[in-house]
Amino acid sequence: SIFVAILFGEVAMIVTSFNANSQKYRRKMTSLYEAMDTMALPITLQERVLQFYDFNWSKHHSLNGRTAMHDFMDELSPNLAKEIQMHTYKE
């Protein structure tokens, strides 16, 4: 019974986090559309900007191109960070 409650709580937290991130993405895209429209950017340039954000979101779930890994890598010792990079990029 306690296990089910904990599991249910964890799933609820994951769903809430996912929804919050999705809302953040939608707000960012809305502000991008508005800004590019205000600047009267050519459609081809607007598409490139949107593709950049779409790629970062789909690949890294990031709006600025930095992955969660990069955010915590700055806090690690240089040797540990290098070891993680070697493991991540070994292919």
CSV table of N, CA, C and O in Angstrom, one decimal:
chain,number,residue,atom,x,y,z
A,1,SER,N,0.8,-1.2,0.0
A,1,SER,CA,0.0,0.0,0.0
A,1,SER,C,0.9,1.3,0.0
A,1,SER,O,0.6,2.2,-0.7
A,2,ILE,N,1.9,1.3,0.9
A,2,ILE,CA,2.8,2.4,0.9
A,2,ILE,C,3.6,2.5,-0.4
A,2,ILE,O,3.8,3.6,-1.0
A,3,PHE,N,4.0,1.4,-0.9
A,3,PHE,CA,4.7,1.3,-2.2
A,3,PHE,C,3.9,1.9,-3.3
A,3,PHE,O,4.4,2.7,-4.1
A,4,VAL,N,2.6,1.6,-3.4
A,4,VAL,CA,1.7,2.1,-4.4
A,4,VAL,C,1.6,3.6,-4.3
A,4,VAL,O,1.6,4.3,-5.3
A,5,ALA,N,1.5,4.1,-3.1
A,5,ALA,CA,1.4,5.5,-2.8
A,5,ALA,C,2.6,6.3,-3.3
A,5,ALA,O,2.5,7.3,-3.9
A,6,ILE,N,3.8,5.7,-2.9
A,6,ILE,CA,5.0,6.3,-3.4
A,6,ILE,C,5.2,6.3,-4.9
A,6,ILE,O,5.5,7.3,-5.5
A,7,LEU,N,4.9,5.2,-5.5
A,7,LEU,CA,4.9,5.1,-6.9
A,7,LEU,C,4.0,6.1,-7.6
A,7,LEU,O,4.3,6.7,-8.5
A,8,PHE,N,2.8,6.2,-7.1
A,8,PHE,CA,1.8,7.1,-7.6
A,8,PHE,C,2.3,8.5,-7.5
A,8,PHE,O,2.2,9.3,-8.4
A,9,GLY,N,2.9,8.9,-6.3
A,9,GLY,CA,3.5,10.2,-6.1
A,9,GLY,C,4.6,10.5,-7.1
A,9,GLY,O,4.7,11.6,-7.6
A,10,GLU,N,5.5,9.5,-7.3
A,10,GLU,CA,6.6,9.7,-8.3
A,10,GLU,C,6.1,9.9,-9.7
A,10,GLU,O,6.6,10.8,-10.4
A,11,VAL,N,5.1,9.2,-10.1
A,11,VAL,CA,4.5,9.3,-11.4
A,11,VAL,C,3.9,10.7,-11.6
A,11,VAL,O,4.0,11.4,-12.6
A,12,ALA,N,3.2,11.1,-10.5
A,12,ALA,CA,2.5,12.5,-10.6
A,12,ALA,C,3.6,13.6,-10.7
A,12,ALA,O,3.4,14.5,-11.4
A,13,MET,N,4.7,13.4,-10.0
A,13,MET,CA,5.8,14.4,-10.1
A,13,MET,C,6.4,14.5,-11.5
A,13,MET,O,6.7,15.5,-12.0
A,14,ILE,N,6.6,13.3,-12.1
A,14,ILE,CA,7.1,13.2,-13.5
A,14,ILE,C,6.2,13.9,-14.4
A,14,ILE,O,6.6,14.7,-15.3
A,15,VAL,N,4.9,13.6,-14.3
A,15,VAL,CA,3.9,14.2,-15.2
A,15,VAL,C,3.9,15.7,-15.1
A,15,VAL,O,3.8,16.5,-16.0
A,16,THR,N,3.9,16.2,-13.8
A,16,THR,CA,3.9,17.6,-13.5
A,16,THR,C,5.1,18.3,-14.1
A,16,THR,O,5.0,19.4,-14.7
A,17,SER,N,6.3,17.7,-13.9
A,17,SER,CA,7.5,18.2,-14.5
A,17,SER,C,7.4,18.3,-16.0
A,17,SER,O,7.8,19.3,-16.6
A,18,PHE,N,7.0,17.2,-16.6
A,18,PHE,CA,6.8,17.2,-18.1
A,18,PHE,C,5.9,18.3,-18.6
A,18,PHE,O,6.2,19.0,-19.5
A,19,ASN,N,4.8,18.5,-17.9
A,19,ASN,CA,3.8,19.5,-18.3
A,19,ASN,C,4.4,20.9,-18.1
A,19,ASN,O,4.2,21.8,-19.0
A,20,ALA,N,5.2,21.1,-17.0
A,20,ALA,CA,5.8,22.4,-16.8
A,20,ALA,C,6.8,22.7,-17.9
A,20,ALA,O,6.9,23.8,-18.4
A,21,ASN,N,7.6,21.7,-18.3
A,21,ASN,CA,8.6,21.9,-19.3
A,21,ASN,C,7.9,22.2,-20.7
A,21,ASN,O,8.4,23.0,-21.5
A,22,SER,N,6.9,21.5,-20.9
A,22,SER,CA,6.1,21.7,-22.2
A,22,SER,C,5.5,23.1,-22.3
A,22,SER,O,5.6,23.7,-23.3
A,23,GLN,N,5.0,23.6,-21.1
A,23,GLN,CA,4.5,24.9,-21.1
A,23,GLN,C,5.6,25.9,-21.3
A,23,GLN,O,5.4,26.9,-22.0
A,24,LYS,N,6.8,25.7,-20.8
A,24,LYS,CA,7.9,26.6,-20.9
A,24,LYS,C,8.3,26.6,-22.4
A,24,LYS,O,8.6,27.7,-23.0
A,25,TYR,N,8.3,25.5,-23.1
A,25,TYR,CA,8.6,25.4,-24.5
A,25,TYR,C,7.6,26.2,-25.3
A,25,TYR,O,7.9,27.0,-26.2
A,26,ARG,N,6.3,26.0,-25.0
A,26,ARG,CA,5.2,26.7,-25.8
A,26,ARG,C,5.3,28.2,-25.6
A,26,ARG,O,5.2,29.0,-26.5
A,27,ARG,N,5.6,28.7,-24.3
A,27,ARG,CA,5.8,30.1,-24.1
A,27,ARG,C,7.0,30.7,-24.9
A,27,ARG,O,6.9,31.7,-25.5
A,28,LYS,N,8.0,29.9,-24.9
A,28,LYS,CA,9.2,30.3,-25.6
A,28,LYS,C,8.9,30.5,-27.1
A,28,LYS,O,9.3,31.4,-27.8
A,29,MET,N,8.2,29.5,-27.7
A,29,MET,CA,7.9,29.5,-29.1
A,29,MET,C,7.0,30.7,-29.4
A,29,MET,O,7.1,31.3,-30.4
A,30,THR,N,6.0,30.9,-28.6
A,30,THR,CA,5.1,32.0,-28.8
A,30,THR,C,5.8,33.4,-28.8
A,30,THR,O,5.6,34.2,-29.6
A,31,SER,N,6.8,33.5,-27.8
A,31,SER,CA,7.5,34.8,-27.8
A,31,SER,C,8.4,34.9,-29.0
A,31,SER,O,8.7,36.0,-29.5
A,32,LEU,N,9.0,33.8,-29.5
A,32,LEU,CA,9.8,33.8,-30.7
A,32,LEU,C,9.0,34.3,-31.9
A,32,LEU,O,9.4,35.1,-32.7
A,33,TYR,N,7.8,33.7,-32.1
A,33,TYR,CA,6.9,34.1,-33.2
A,33,TYR,C,6.6,35.6,-33.1
A,33,TYR,O,6.7,36.3,-34.1
A,34,GLU,N,6.3,36.1,-31.9
A,34,GLU,CA,6.0,37.5,-31.8
A,34,GLU,C,7.2,38.4,-32.1
A,34,GLU,O,7.1,39.4,-32.8
A,35,ALA,N,8.3,38.0,-31.5
A,35,ALA,CA,9.6,38.8,-31.7
A,35,ALA,C,10.0,38.8,-33.2
A,35,ALA,O,10.3,39.9,-33.8
A,36,MET,N,9.9,37.7,-33.9
A,36,MET,CA,10.3,37.6,-35.3
A,36,MET,C,9.3,38.4,-36.2
A,36,MET,O,9.7,39.0,-37.1
A,37,ASP,N,8.1,38.3,-35.8
A,37,ASP,CA,7.1,39.1,-36.5
A,37,ASP,C,7.3,40.6,-36.3
A,37,ASP,O,7.3,41.4,-37.3
A,38,THR,N,7.6,41.0,-35.1
A,38,THR,CA,7.9,42.4,-34.8
A,38,THR,C,9.1,42.9,-35.6
A,38,THR,O,9.2,44.0,-36.1
A,39,MET,N,10.1,42.0,-35.7
A,39,MET,CA,11.4,42.4,-36.4
A,39,MET,C,11.2,42.3,-37.9
A,39,MET,O,12.1,42.6,-38.7
A,40,ALA,N,10.1,41.7,-38.4
A,40,ALA,CA,9.8,41.5,-39.8
A,40,ALA,C,10.9,40.7,-40.5
A,40,ALA,O,11.4,41.0,-41.6
A,41,LEU,N,11.3,39.6,-39.8
A,41,LEU,CA,12.3,38.7,-40.4
A,41,LEU,C,11.8,38.0,-41.6
A,41,LEU,O,10.6,37.6,-41.6
A,42,PRO,N,12.6,37.7,-42.6
A,42,PRO,CA,12.1,36.9,-43.7
A,42,PRO,C,11.7,35.5,-43.2
A,42,PRO,O,12.3,35.0,-42.3
A,43,ILE,N,10.8,35.0,-43.9
A,43,ILE,CA,10.2,33.7,-43.5
A,43,ILE,C,11.3,32.6,-43.4
A,43,ILE,O,11.3,31.8,-42.5
A,44,THR,N,12.2,32.6,-44.4
A,44,THR,CA,13.3,31.6,-44.4
A,44,THR,C,14.2,31.7,-43.1
A,44,THR,O,14.6,30.7,-42.6
A,45,LEU,N,14.4,32.9,-42.7
A,45,LEU,CA,15.2,33.1,-41.5
A,45,LEU,C,14.4,32.7,-40.2
A,45,LEU,O,14.9,32.1,-39.3
A,46,GLN,N,13.1,33.0,-40.2
A,46,GLN,CA,12.3,32.6,-39.1
A,46,GLN,C,12.2,31.0,-39.0
A,46,GLN,O,12.3,30.5,-37.9
A,47,GLU,N,12.2,30.4,-40.2
A,47,GLU,CA,12.2,28.9,-40.2
A,47,GLU,C,13.4,28.3,-39.6
A,47,GLU,O,13.4,27.4,-38.9
A,48,ARG,N,14.6,29.0,-39.9
A,48,ARG,CA,15.8,28.5,-39.4
A,48,ARG,C,15.9,28.7,-37.9
A,48,ARG,O,16.4,27.8,-37.2
A,49,VAL,N,15.4,29.8,-37.4
A,49,VAL,CA,15.4,30.0,-35.9
A,49,VAL,C,14.5,29.0,-35.2
A,49,VAL,O,14.9,28.4,-34.2
A,50,LEU,N,13.3,28.7,-35.8
A,50,LEU,CA,12.4,27.8,-35.2
A,50,LEU,C,13.0,26.3,-35.3
A,50,LEU,O,12.8,25.6,-34.3
A,51,GLN,N,13.7,26.0,-36.4
A,51,GLN,CA,14.3,24.7,-36.5
A,51,GLN,C,15.4,24.5,-35.4
A,51,GLN,O,15.5,23.4,-34.8
A,52,PHE,N,16.1,25.6,-35.1
A,52,PHE,CA,17.1,25.5,-34.1
A,52,PHE,C,16.5,25.2,-32.7
A,52,PHE,O,17.0,24.3,-32.0
A,53,TYR,N,15.4,25.9,-32.4
A,53,TYR,CA,14.8,25.6,-31.1
A,53,TYR,C,14.1,24.2,-31.1
A,53,TYR,O,14.1,23.5,-30.1
A,54,ASP,N,13.5,23.8,-32.2
A,54,ASP,CA,12.8,22.5,-32.3
A,54,ASP,C,13.9,21.4,-32.1
A,54,ASP,O,13.6,20.4,-31.4
A,55,PHE,N,15.0,21.6,-32.8
A,55,PHE,CA,16.1,20.6,-32.6
A,55,PHE,C,16.5,20.5,-31.2
A,55,PHE,O,16.6,19.4,-30.6
A,56,ASN,N,16.8,21.6,-30.6
A,56,ASN,CA,17.3,21.6,-29.2
A,56,ASN,C,16.3,21.0,-28.3
A,56,ASN,O,16.6,20.2,-27.3
A,57,TRP,N,15.0,21.3,-28.5
A,57,TRP,CA,14.0,20.7,-27.6
A,57,TRP,C,13.8,19.2,-27.9
A,57,TRP,O,13.8,18.4,-26.9
A,58,SER,N,13.8,18.8,-29.1
A,58,SER,CA,13.6,17.3,-29.4
A,58,SER,C,14.8,16.5,-29.0
A,58,SER,O,14.7,15.4,-28.5
A,59,LYS,N,16.0,17.1,-29.2
A,59,LYS,CA,17.2,16.3,-28.9
A,59,LYS,C,17.6,16.4,-27.4
A,59,LYS,O,18.0,15.4,-26.8
A,60,HIS,N,17.5,17.5,-26.8
A,60,HIS,CA,18.1,17.7,-25.5
A,60,HIS,C,17.0,18.2,-24.4
A,60,HIS,O,17.4,18.4,-23.3
A,61,HIS,N,15.8,18.4,-24.8
A,61,HIS,CA,14.8,19.0,-24.0
A,61,HIS,C,15.4,20.3,-23.3
A,61,HIS,O,15.3,20.5,-22.1
A,62,SER,N,15.9,21.1,-24.2
A,62,SER,CA,16.6,22.3,-23.8
A,62,SER,C,16.2,23.4,-24.7
A,62,SER,O,16.0,23.2,-25.9
A,63,LEU,N,16.0,24.6,-24.2
A,63,LEU,CA,15.7,25.8,-25.0
A,63,LEU,C,16.9,26.6,-25.3
A,63,LEU,O,16.9,27.5,-26.2
A,64,ASN,N,18.0,26.4,-24.7
A,64,ASN,CA,19.2,27.2,-24.9
A,64,ASN,C,20.4,26.3,-25.5
A,64,ASN,O,21.5,26.8,-25.6
A,65,GLY,N,20.1,25.1,-25.8
A,65,GLY,CA,21.1,24.2,-26.4
A,65,GLY,C,22.0,23.5,-25.4
A,65,GLY,O,22.8,22.7,-25.8
A,66,ARG,N,21.9,23.8,-24.2
A,66,ARG,CA,22.6,23.1,-23.1
A,66,ARG,C,21.8,22.0,-22.6
A,66,ARG,O,20.7,22.1,-22.2
A,67,THR,N,22.4,20.8,-22.5
A,67,THR,CA,21.8,19.7,-21.9
A,67,THR,C,21.9,19.8,-20.4
A,67,THR,O,22.7,20.5,-19.8
A,68,ALA,N,21.1,19.0,-19.7
A,68,ALA,CA,21.2,18.9,-18.2
A,68,ALA,C,22.6,18.5,-17.8
A,68,ALA,O,23.2,18.9,-16.8
A,69,MET,N,23.2,17.6,-18.6
A,69,MET,CA,24.6,17.1,-18.4
A,69,MET,C,25.5,18.3,-18.3
A,69,MET,O,26.4,18.4,-17.4
A,70,HIS,N,25.4,19.2,-19.3
A,70,HIS,CA,26.3,20.4,-19.3
A,70,HIS,C,26.1,21.3,-18.1
A,70,HIS,O,27.1,21.9,-17.6
A,71,ASP,N,24.9,21.4,-17.6
A,71,ASP,CA,24.7,22.2,-16.4
A,71,ASP,C,25.4,21.7,-15.2
A,71,ASP,O,26.0,22.5,-14.4
A,72,PHE,N,25.4,20.4,-15.0
A,72,PHE,CA,26.1,19.9,-13.8
A,72,PHE,C,27.6,19.6,-14.1
A,72,PHE,O,28.4,19.5,-13.1
A,73,MET,N,28.0,19.5,-15.3
A,73,MET,CA,29.4,19.2,-15.6
A,73,MET,C,30.3,20.4,-15.1
A,73,MET,O,31.4,20.2,-14.7
A,74,ASP,N,29.8,21.6,-15.2
A,74,ASP,CA,30.5,22.8,-14.7
A,74,ASP,C,30.9,22.6,-13.2
A,74,ASP,O,31.9,23.3,-12.8
A,75,GLU,N,30.1,21.9,-12.5
A,75,GLU,CA,30.3,21.8,-11.0
A,75,GLU,C,31.3,20.6,-10.7
A,75,GLU,O,31.8,20.6,-9.5
A,76,LEU,N,31.6,19.7,-11.6
A,76,LEU,CA,32.4,18.6,-11.3
A,76,LEU,C,33.9,18.9,-11.4
A,76,LEU,O,34.3,19.9,-12.0
A,77,SER,N,34.7,18.0,-10.8
A,77,SER,CA,36.2,18.2,-11.0
A,77,SER,C,36.5,18.0,-12.5
A,77,SER,O,35.8,17.2,-13.2
A,78,PRO,N,37.6,18.6,-12.9
A,78,PRO,CA,38.0,18.4,-14.3
A,78,PRO,C,38.2,17.0,-14.7
A,78,PRO,O,37.8,16.6,-15.8
A,79,ASN,N,38.8,16.1,-13.9
A,79,ASN,CA,39.0,14.7,-14.2
A,79,ASN,C,37.7,14.0,-14.4
A,79,ASN,O,37.5,13.2,-15.3
A,80,LEU,N,36.8,14.2,-13.5
A,80,LEU,CA,35.5,13.5,-13.5
A,80,LEU,C,34.7,14.0,-14.7
A,80,LEU,O,34.1,13.2,-15.4
A,81,ALA,N,34.7,15.3,-15.0
A,81,ALA,CA,34.0,15.8,-16.2
A,81,ALA,C,34.6,15.2,-17.5
A,81,ALA,O,33.9,14.8,-18.4
A,82,LYS,N,35.9,15.1,-17.6
A,82,LYS,CA,36.6,14.5,-18.8
A,82,LYS,C,36.2,13.0,-18.9
A,82,LYS,O,35.9,12.5,-20.0
A,83,GLU,N,36.1,12.3,-17.8
A,83,GLU,CA,35.7,10.9,-17.9
A,83,GLU,C,34.3,10.7,-18.4
A,83,GLU,O,34.0,9.9,-19.2
A,84,ILE,N,33.4,11.6,-17.9
A,84,ILE,CA,32.0,11.6,-18.4
A,84,ILE,C,31.9,11.9,-19.9
A,84,ILE,O,31.2,11.2,-20.6
A,85,GLN,N,32.7,12.9,-20.3
A,85,GLN,CA,32.7,13.3,-21.7
A,85,GLN,C,33.2,12.1,-22.6
A,85,GLN,O,32.7,11.9,-23.6
A,86,MET,N,34.3,11.5,-22.1
A,86,MET,CA,34.8,10.4,-22.9
A,86,MET,C,33.8,9.2,-23.0
A,86,MET,O,33.7,8.6,-24.1
A,87,HIS,N,33.1,9.0,-21.9
A,87,HIS,CA,32.1,7.9,-22.0
A,87,HIS,C,30.9,8.3,-22.9
A,87,HIS,O,30.4,7.5,-23.7
A,88,THR,N,30.5,9.6,-22.8
A,88,THR,CA,29.4,10.1,-23.6
A,88,THR,C,29.7,10.1,-25.1
A,88,THR,O,28.8,9.8,-25.9
A,89,TYR,N,30.9,10.5,-25.4
A,89,TYR,CA,31.2,10.7,-26.8
A,89,TYR,C,32.1,9.6,-27.4
A,89,TYR,O,32.8,9.8,-28.4
A,90,LYS,N,32.2,8.5,-26.8
A,90,LYS,CA,33.1,7.4,-27.2
A,90,LYS,C,32.8,6.9,-28.6
A,90,LYS,O,33.6,6.3,-29.2
A,91,GLU,N,31.6,7.1,-29.1
A,91,GLU,CA,31.2,6.6,-30.4
A,91,GLU,C,31.6,7.5,-31.4
A,91,GLU,O,31.8,8.1,-32.1
